Amino acid sequence: MSSVNGSVAVPEPDHGHQHVHDGEHPDGHQQEHAHDGGHNHSHEGGPAHTHAPVTTITLEQSLLAKNDLLAARNRGWLAGRAIQAFNVMSSPGAGKTTLLVRTIEELGERLGITVIEGDQETSLDADRIRSAGRPAVQINTGAGCHLDADMLRRGLEALNPAPGSTLFIENVGNLVCPALFDLGETAKVVIISVTEGDDKPQKYPHMFMAADLVIINKSDLLPYVEFDVDECLRQARQLNPHVEMLAISATNGAGLDSWYDWLIKNTQTPASHAGAQSHPMASESQVQTNA
């Protein structure tokens, strides 16, 4: 069984500060000393205050910049093989895997579907995809709450999808972190279920701002829950005027034709697949990156 260990350890940044130790040092004296960097101190006539270090922001910017570079390389590699890649994101339990299994049953052979699964632990979702008859690779992120571009690169190395095929990347269930990390995908698909409430665009704006398509799943439960489809669409369009939205039920099949039509439309590429290259995923030293 193919699997990729996708855990990434990010060391905590060094942070300088100045502080006073109450009490005595072992040699019996009171001592105040400083470390380079941020500090706290007292001014005459004013309260003590702290100068916060800025290393956290610097680390985040550096991490995202590195991820964006790797995502650009992934995007170039996928484009060179005419592979359409869809980053599928949702809260846990919204129905990502169920929708992918239904899609494989209808379009798996036609679109040459393969799947990279992201979860903190287990290979349960990848097992479901393989049971449906299509290749899948599982990435376990450990404590990580999202996939990143380097994890996708390693997943592509293991999966090696065929030129002209369709790749689904099922991200870790989370409406926060995955929105920030570009993987190099062709499009982002966000799934919410009617059981979650219609206020998700307001609560998680970055996810809906990034989405190319929003799918409202479990529409068969609409008679039993409070969920206003029009209100959800209004909120999403306030954040992202061009986002498309579909209401479906992956369980009973309602609305799936619209999903299949969208998918087929977005897997058609202007260039012929005959020119796509079939070499394996290149290492960083072999990849050319366009500015």
GROMACS .gro file of C-alpha atoms in nm:
model
  291
    1MET     CA    1   0.000   0.000   0.000
    2SER     CA    2   0.141   0.332  -0.106
    3SER     CA    3   0.165   0.593   0.165
    4VAL     CA    4   0.363   0.909   0.219
    5ASN     CA    5   0.466   1.035   0.559
    6GLY     CA    6   0.379   1.401   0.525
    7SER     CA    7   0.466   1.530   0.869
    8VAL     CA    8   0.665   1.851   0.869
    9ALA     CA    9   0.844   1.974   1.181
   10VAL     CA   10   0.888   2.350   1.197
   11PRO     CA   11   1.130   2.456   1.472
   12GLU     CA   12   1.021   2.732   1.702
   13PRO     CA   13   1.199   3.057   1.616
   14ASP     CA   14   1.460   3.199   1.849
   15HIS     CA   15   1.317   3.500   2.030
   16GLY     CA   16   1.521   3.747   2.228
   17HIS     CA   17   1.397   3.929   2.533
   18GLN     CA   18   1.516   4.111   2.841
   19HIS     CA   19   1.382   4.024   3.181
   20VAL     CA   20   1.443   4.052   3.553
   21HIS     CA   21   1.469   3.747   3.777
   22ASP     CA   22   1.302   3.789   4.114
   23GLY     CA   23   1.506   3.651   4.401
   24GLU     CA   24   1.874   3.571   4.417
   25HIS     CA   25   2.108   3.391   4.184
   26PRO     CA   26   2.312   3.106   4.332
   27ASP     CA   27   2.596   3.347   4.410
   28GLY     CA   28   2.362   3.550   4.629
   29HIS     CA   29   2.303   3.865   4.423
   30GLN     CA   30   2.009   4.014   4.245
   31GLN     CA   31   2.075   4.038   3.872
   32GLU     CA   32   1.910   4.196   3.573
   33HIS     CA   33   2.036   4.089   3.233
   34ALA     CA   34   1.939   4.116   2.871
   35HIS     CA   35   1.921   3.900   2.563
   36ASP     CA   36   1.949   4.048   2.213
   37GLY     CA   37   1.616   4.109   2.042
   38GLY     CA   38   1.282   4.220   2.184
   39HIS     CA   39   1.273   4.337   2.545
   40ASN     CA   40   1.064   4.477   2.825
   41HIS     CA   41   1.170   4.755   3.056
   42SER     CA   42   1.049   5.046   3.269
   43HIS     CA   43   1.066   5.415   3.187
   44GLU     CA   44   1.071   5.679   3.459
   45GLY     CA   45   0.722   5.801   3.530
   46GLY     CA   46   0.559   5.530   3.318
   47PRO     CA   47   0.457   5.166   3.348
   48ALA     CA   48   0.673   4.879   3.234
   49HIS     CA   49   0.593   4.754   2.887
   50THR     CA   50   0.704   4.485   2.646
   51HIS     CA   51   0.845   4.516   2.296
   52ALA     CA   52   0.709   4.210   2.115
   53PRO     CA   53   0.948   4.020   1.887
   54VAL     CA   54   0.861   4.004   1.516
   55THR     CA   55   1.017   3.667   1.440
   56THR     CA   56   0.677   3.491   1.425
   57ILE     CA   57   0.563   3.705   1.133
   58THR     CA   58   0.897   3.663   0.959
   59LEU     CA   59   0.878   3.285   0.994
   60GLU     CA   60   0.523   3.272   0.857
   61GLN     CA   61   0.616   3.486   0.557
   62SER     CA   62   0.923   3.273   0.490
   63LEU     CA   63   0.726   2.950   0.521
   64LEU     CA   64   0.451   3.067   0.283
   65ALA     CA   65   0.706   3.202   0.034
   66LYS     CA   66   0.885   2.867   0.023
   67ASN     CA   67   0.553   2.688  -0.017
   68ASP     CA   68   0.452   2.917  -0.304
   69LEU     CA   69   0.777   2.839  -0.485
   70LEU     CA   70   0.720   2.464  -0.450
   71ALA     CA   71   0.357   2.507  -0.557
   72ALA     CA   72   0.470   2.685  -0.874
   73ARG     CA   73   0.697   2.389  -0.952
   74ASN     CA   74   0.409   2.145  -0.892
   75ARG     CA   75   0.186   2.353  -1.119
   76GLY     CA   76   0.444   2.351  -1.395
   77TRP     CA   77   0.494   1.974  -1.366
   78LEU     CA   78   0.119   1.909  -1.378
   79ALA     CA   79   0.070   2.146  -1.672
   80GLY     CA   80   0.354   1.977  -1.862
   81ARG     CA   81   0.163   1.649  -1.836
   82ALA     CA   82  -0.180   1.809  -1.901
   83ILE     CA   83  -0.304   1.685  -1.563
   84GLN     CA   84  -0.597   1.874  -1.411
   85ALA     CA   85  -0.566   1.879  -1.031
   86PHE     CA   86  -0.850   1.972  -0.796
   87ASN     CA   87  -0.780   2.060  -0.432
   88VAL     CA   88  -1.093   1.944  -0.244
   89MET     CA   89  -1.138   2.104   0.098
   90SER     CA   90  -1.407   2.090   0.367
   91SER     CA   91  -1.475   2.041   0.734
   92PRO     CA   92  -1.450   1.683   0.860
   93GLY     CA   93  -1.759   1.485   0.766
   94ALA     CA   94  -1.888   1.715   0.491
   95GLY     CA   95  -1.876   1.431   0.237
   96LYS     CA   96  -1.553   1.476   0.039
   97THR     CA   97  -1.471   1.107   0.010
   98THR     CA   98  -1.831   1.004  -0.057
   99LEU     CA   99  -1.848   1.254  -0.344
  100LEU     CA  100  -1.517   1.131  -0.486
  101VAL     CA  101  -1.634   0.768  -0.476
  102ARG     CA  102  -1.957   0.861  -0.660
  103THR     CA  103  -1.755   1.058  -0.914
  104ILE     CA  104  -1.519   0.765  -0.970
  105GLU     CA  105  -1.816   0.533  -1.029
  106GLU     CA  106  -1.946   0.763  -1.303
  107LEU     CA  107  -1.633   0.918  -1.454
  108GLY     CA  108  -1.333   0.730  -1.316
  109GLU     CA  109  -1.226   0.562  -1.638
  110ARG     CA  110  -1.327   0.846  -1.868
  111LEU     CA  111  -1.123   1.107  -1.679
  112GLY     CA  112  -0.847   0.875  -1.561
  113ILE     CA  113  -0.907   0.978  -1.200
  114THR     CA  114  -0.638   0.931  -0.935
  115VAL     CA  115  -0.648   1.059  -0.578
  116ILE     CA  116  -0.404   1.185  -0.316
  117GLU     CA  117  -0.562   1.160   0.028
  118GLY     CA  118  -0.463   1.381   0.320
  119ASP     CA  119  -0.547   1.288   0.680
  120GLN     CA  120  -0.369   1.316   1.011
  121GLU     CA  121  -0.381   0.939   1.060
  122THR     CA  122  -0.507   0.613   0.895
  123SER     CA  123  -0.550   0.515   0.531
  124LEU     CA  124  -0.928   0.472   0.553
  125ASP     CA  125  -1.014   0.721   0.279
  126ALA     CA  126  -0.744   0.597   0.042
  127ASP     CA  127  -0.872   0.243   0.098
  128ARG     CA  128  -1.221   0.356  -0.007
  129ILE     CA  129  -1.084   0.510  -0.326
  130ARG     CA  130  -0.888   0.197  -0.414
  131SER     CA  131  -1.194  -0.016  -0.343
  132ALA     CA  132  -1.378   0.196  -0.600
  133GLY     CA  133  -1.116   0.093  -0.855
  134ARG     CA  134  -0.882   0.390  -0.885
  135PRO     CA  135  -0.520   0.448  -0.770
  136ALA     CA  136  -0.473   0.643  -0.448
  137VAL     CA  137  -0.188   0.752  -0.224
  138GLN     CA  138  -0.235   0.838   0.142
  139ILE     CA  139  -0.047   1.124   0.306
  140ASN     CA  140  -0.060   1.125   0.686
  141THR     CA  141   0.026   1.465   0.829
  142GLY     CA  142   0.050   1.363   1.196
  143ALA     CA  143  -0.026   1.676   1.397
  144GLY     CA  144  -0.043   1.886   1.080
  145CYS     CA  145  -0.380   2.038   0.987
  146HIS     CA  146  -0.330   2.071   0.610
  147LEU     CA  147  -0.134   1.951   0.310
  148ASP     CA  148   0.140   2.170   0.167
  149ALA     CA  149   0.317   2.187  -0.167
  150ASP     CA  150   0.609   1.967  -0.060
  151MET     CA  151   0.373   1.695   0.063
  152LEU     CA  152   0.195   1.707  -0.272
  153ARG     CA  153   0.527   1.677  -0.453
  154ARG     CA  154   0.605   1.359  -0.261
  155GLY     CA  155   0.255   1.230  -0.326
  156LEU     CA  156   0.299   1.289  -0.698
  157GLU     CA  157   0.627   1.098  -0.692
  158ALA     CA  158   0.451   0.799  -0.536
  159LEU     CA  159   0.134   0.816  -0.748
  160ASN     CA  160   0.289   0.919  -1.083
  161PRO     CA  161  -0.044   1.005  -1.251
  162ALA     CA  162  -0.066   0.950  -1.626
  163PRO     CA  163  -0.050   1.239  -1.873
  164GLY     CA  164  -0.393   1.381  -1.949
  165SER     CA  165  -0.549   1.239  -1.631
  166THR     CA  166  -0.752   1.401  -1.352
  167LEU     CA  167  -0.611   1.427  -1.001
  168PHE     CA  168  -0.815   1.491  -0.688
  169ILE     CA  169  -0.630   1.608  -0.378
  170GLU     CA  170  -0.849   1.547  -0.074
  171ASN     CA  171  -0.709   1.785   0.182
  172VAL     CA  172  -0.719   1.740   0.559
  173GLY     CA  173  -1.066   1.821   0.697
  174ASN     CA  174  -1.032   2.186   0.800
  175LEU     CA  175  -1.180   2.516   0.678
  176VAL     CA  176  -0.889   2.729   0.806
  177CYS     CA  177  -0.531   2.623   0.729
  178PRO     CA  178  -0.574   2.465   0.381
  179ALA     CA  179  -0.693   2.799   0.242
  180LEU     CA  180  -0.349   2.954   0.302
  181PHE     CA  181  -0.135   2.690   0.129
  182ASP     CA  182  -0.123   2.678  -0.249
  183LEU     CA  183  -0.046   2.324  -0.368
  184GLY     CA  184  -0.013   2.396  -0.740
  185GLU     CA  185  -0.367   2.277  -0.815
  186THR     CA  186  -0.577   2.373  -1.117
  187ALA     CA  187  -0.877   2.472  -0.905
  188LYS     CA  188  -1.000   2.473  -0.545
  189VAL     CA  189  -1.329   2.301  -0.461
  190VAL     CA  190  -1.485   2.374  -0.121
  191ILE     CA  191  -1.756   2.145   0.016
  192ILE     CA  192  -1.989   2.234   0.299
  193SER     CA  193  -2.285   2.030   0.423
  194VAL     CA  194  -2.625   2.167   0.515
  195THR     CA  195  -2.582   2.030   0.866
  196GLU     CA  196  -2.303   2.283   0.929
  197GLY     CA  197  -2.521   2.592   0.891
  198ASP     CA  198  -2.539   2.857   0.618
  199ASP     CA  199  -2.299   3.100   0.789
  200LYS     CA  200  -1.975   2.926   0.692
  201PRO     CA  201  -1.866   3.192   0.439
  202GLN     CA  202  -1.885   3.457   0.712
  203LYS     CA  203  -1.696   3.247   0.965
  204TYR     CA  204  -1.423   3.121   0.730
  205PRO     CA  205  -1.382   3.398   0.469
  206HIS     CA  206  -1.033   3.303   0.348
  207MET     CA  207  -1.153   2.960   0.236
  208PHE     CA  208  -1.441   3.102   0.034
  209MET     CA  209  -1.231   3.382  -0.112
  210ALA     CA  210  -0.994   3.116  -0.247
  211ALA     CA  211  -1.264   2.882  -0.383
  212ASP     CA  212  -1.335   2.830  -0.754
  213LEU     CA  213  -1.639   2.615  -0.677
  214VAL     CA  214  -1.849   2.577  -0.362
  215ILE     CA  215  -2.053   2.259  -0.328
  216ILE     CA  216  -2.339   2.246  -0.077
  217ASN     CA  217  -2.367   1.876   0.003
  218LYS     CA  218  -2.635   1.669   0.176
  219SER     CA  219  -2.917   1.863   0.011
  220ASP     CA  220  -3.145   1.567   0.086
  221LEU     CA  221  -3.140   1.687   0.449
  222LEU     CA  222  -3.261   2.042   0.372
  223PRO     CA  223  -3.619   1.970   0.490
  224TYR     CA  224  -3.483   1.876   0.833
  225VAL     CA  225  -3.227   2.149   0.907
  226GLU     CA  226  -3.212   2.527   0.907
  227PHE     CA  227  -3.003   2.612   0.604
  228ASP     CA  228  -3.080   2.892   0.357
  229VAL     CA  229  -2.908   2.809   0.027
  230ASP     CA  230  -2.968   3.158  -0.115
  231GLU     CA  231  -2.824   3.322   0.196
  232CYS     CA  232  -2.515   3.103   0.182
  233LEU     CA  233  -2.469   3.195  -0.184
  234ARG     CA  234  -2.512   3.565  -0.103
  235GLN     CA  235  -2.243   3.550   0.164
  236ALA     CA  236  -2.004   3.360  -0.063
  237ARG     CA  237  -2.055   3.604  -0.350
  238GLN     CA  238  -1.988   3.900  -0.123
  239LEU     CA  239  -1.642   3.755  -0.063
  240ASN     CA  240  -1.585   3.608  -0.407
  241PRO     CA  241  -1.815   3.750  -0.679
  242HIS     CA  242  -1.712   3.496  -0.940
  243VAL     CA  243  -1.736   3.177  -0.734
  244GLU     CA  244  -1.965   2.907  -0.869
  245MET     CA  245  -2.197   2.716  -0.637
  246LEU     CA  246  -2.384   2.385  -0.665
  247ALA     CA  247  -2.627   2.213  -0.428
  248ILE     CA  248  -2.603   1.834  -0.442
  249SER     CA  249  -2.653   1.514  -0.248
  250ALA     CA  250  -2.366   1.269  -0.286
  251THR     CA  251  -2.588   1.011  -0.115
  252ASN     CA  252  -2.900   1.011  -0.335
  253GLY     CA  253  -2.743   1.165  -0.645
  254ALA     CA  254  -2.942   1.489  -0.660
  255GLY     CA  255  -2.753   1.759  -0.849
  256LEU     CA  256  -2.460   1.536  -0.941
  257ASP     CA  257  -2.513   1.595  -1.314
  258SER     CA  258  -2.426   1.962  -1.259
  259TRP     CA  259  -2.109   1.859  -1.073
  260TYR     CA  260  -2.011   1.620  -1.353
  261ASP     CA  261  -2.073   1.890  -1.615
  262TRP     CA  262  -1.856   2.137  -1.422
  263LEU     CA  263  -1.582   1.877  -1.385
  264ILE     CA  264  -1.581   1.778  -1.752
  265LYS     CA  265  -1.575   2.144  -1.857
  266ASN     CA  266  -1.278   2.209  -1.631
  267THR     CA  267  -1.080   1.900  -1.733
  268GLN     CA  268  -1.080   1.998  -2.100
  269THR     CA  269  -0.746   2.151  -2.193
  270PRO     CA  270  -0.674   2.352  -2.508
  271ALA     CA  271  -0.355   2.159  -2.582
  272SER     CA  272  -0.356   1.803  -2.705
  273HIS     CA  273  -0.263   1.539  -2.449
  274ALA     CA  274  -0.041   1.384  -2.713
  275GLY     CA  275   0.226   1.642  -2.639
  276ALA     CA  276   0.225   1.583  -2.267
  277GLN     CA  277   0.546   1.451  -2.117
  278SER     CA  278   0.546   1.133  -1.910
  279HIS     CA  279   0.872   1.166  -1.714
  280PRO     CA  280   0.859   1.113  -1.337
  281MET     CA  281   0.836   1.397  -1.086
  282ALA     CA  282   1.168   1.580  -1.097
  283SER     CA  283   1.378   1.667  -0.797
  284GLU     CA  284   1.418   2.031  -0.699
  285SER     CA  285   1.753   2.058  -0.878
  286GLN     CA  286   1.596   1.940  -1.205
  287VAL     CA  287   1.292   2.170  -1.211
  288GLN     CA  288   1.285   2.490  -1.413
  289THR     CA  289   1.071   2.760  -1.251
  290ASN     CA  290   0.914   3.039  -1.455
  291ALA     CA  291   0.901   3.382  -1.299
   0.00000   0.00000   0.00000
